[in-house]
């Protein structure tokens, strides 16, 4: 449930050469040709009959010139051109049968041709704009896959499921970040929230994730990983200061798993994790919460890890404040711990599915912040380990079919 892919229309058939699924969906007709032209023929017959009954007092056939404009809203260029040609022929024949002066006939035909031409032109512009949007969404999706890896992720030490919904669905990527990396020193995980919104926040998040992916496999101690993240945010802020952009900080929770029932954690101003063990839900506040990444100069002590208990079969839930600060229509905050107590017996992916649905219902679908939630459980002997891209893709497909 990490990323909700855009479902494209199935009516497009095979994609055209050189087009992706988004462009193919744009180019696909929303209404089939038989239904469209059957409706057009019926409309033409009705208008012609009404025009015949009204006689010379009121001519209704010229009103058909609005039909190409209507079709241009939902039809393809070919469909719009076909409708425009049909309407032009009907109007011309009607004028020739009705008779009249030469200039009346010429002006009526000219107006019809112009209206049909504008309808086709508007259809071309609409589809061109829609294709540009589809390409931008495709690029954004590719960027998203580089920034945030799809979940679930299985390592020797942990199995991670997650949900992610940015505040603006069309943007696909927001200011919340997460990552799970397997290293020679165990599995390292991070969840964080970048200050602010927009592309600038995404840039800071990408800098943190890049530094985490590198440091997670290089640094033997979790402290070294966090120091590398601090340096990355500091360098990014220094660059922002040179370019006149706003400097930002990142709240983050960094975890290290070594296969035991103890987890090393460093909390840099982030929300404490929740532990769901049997019928109990409890927050795991650390003894020390350090300043967020990018603000080390304000802190007076080095960031050091603390141990947390993670029994076998228990679920460690990490989230951003988009969950805890979600509000209902009356302004009440989302009662996370009370809701989690209902789902202690659920598997991680079932827990996340229930949480996501309940959060949407509680807030009425109104998002005030990005939402990222990661559910971590210790790997057991029967947990499949990622052995390659194909295996990872198979697990993603299985997770999607289970309610993602």
CSV table of N, CA and C in Angstrom, one decimal, residues 1-5 141 144-145 148-151 162-164 172 178 396 404:
chain,number,residue,atom,x,y,z
A,1,UNK,N,0.8,-1.2,0.0
A,1,UNK,CA,0.0,0.0,0.0
A,1,UNK,C,0.9,1.3,0.0
A,2,UNK,N,2.1,1.1,-0.4
A,2,UNK,CA,3.0,2.2,-0.3
A,2,UNK,C,2.5,3.3,-1.3
A,3,UNK,N,2.2,2.9,-2.5
A,3,UNK,CA,1.9,3.9,-3.6
A,3,UNK,C,0.7,3.4,-4.3
A,4,UNK,N,-0.3,4.2,-4.4
A,4,UNK,CA,-1.5,3.8,-5.1
A,4,UNK,C,-1.4,4.1,-6.6
A,5,UNK,N,-1.2,3.1,-7.5
A,5,UNK,CA,-1.0,3.5,-8.9
A,5,UNK,C,-2.2,3.9,-9.5
A,141,UNK,N,6.0,9.6,-11.3
A,141,UNK,CA,6.0,8.2,-10.8
A,141,UNK,C,7.4,7.6,-10.8
A,144,UNK,N,9.2,9.1,-8.0
A,144,UNK,CA,8.7,8.6,-6.8
A,144,UNK,C,9.4,7.2,-6.5
A,145,UNK,N,9.5,6.4,-7.5
A,145,UNK,CA,10.1,5.1,-7.3
A,145,UNK,C,11.6,5.2,-7.0
A,148,UNK,N,11.2,6.9,-3.0
A,148,UNK,CA,10.5,6.0,-2.0
A,148,UNK,C,10.4,4.6,-2.6
A,149,UNK,N,11.0,3.6,-2.1
A,149,UNK,CA,10.9,2.3,-2.6
A,149,UNK,C,9.6,1.7,-2.2
A,150,UNK,N,9.0,0.9,-3.1
A,150,UNK,CA,7.7,0.2,-2.8
A,150,UNK,C,8.0,-0.8,-1.7
A,151,UNK,N,7.0,-1.0,-0.8
A,151,UNK,CA,7.0,-2.0,0.2
A,151,UNK,C,6.0,-3.1,-0.1
A,162,UNK,N,4.1,-1.1,4.7
A,162,UNK,CA,3.9,0.3,4.9
A,162,UNK,C,2.8,0.9,4.0
A,163,UNK,N,2.3,2.1,4.4
A,163,UNK,CA,1.4,2.9,3.6
A,163,UNK,C,2.0,4.3,3.4
A,164,UNK,N,1.7,4.9,2.3
A,164,UNK,CA,2.2,6.3,2.1
A,164,UNK,C,1.2,7.0,1.2
A,172,UNK,N,2.1,12.9,-5.9
A,172,UNK,CA,2.6,11.5,-5.7
A,172,UNK,C,3.7,11.5,-4.6
A,178,UNK,N,10.8,7.4,4.1
A,178,UNK,CA,11.1,6.1,4.8
A,178,UNK,C,12.1,5.3,4.0
A,396,UNK,N,5.5,-7.9,-4.0
A,396,UNK,CA,4.7,-6.7,-4.2
A,396,UNK,C,3.3,-7.0,-4.8
A,404,UNK,N,-3.8,-4.0,-0.8
A,404,UNK,CA,-3.0,-2.7,-1.0
A,404,UNK,C,-3.7,-1.8,-1.9
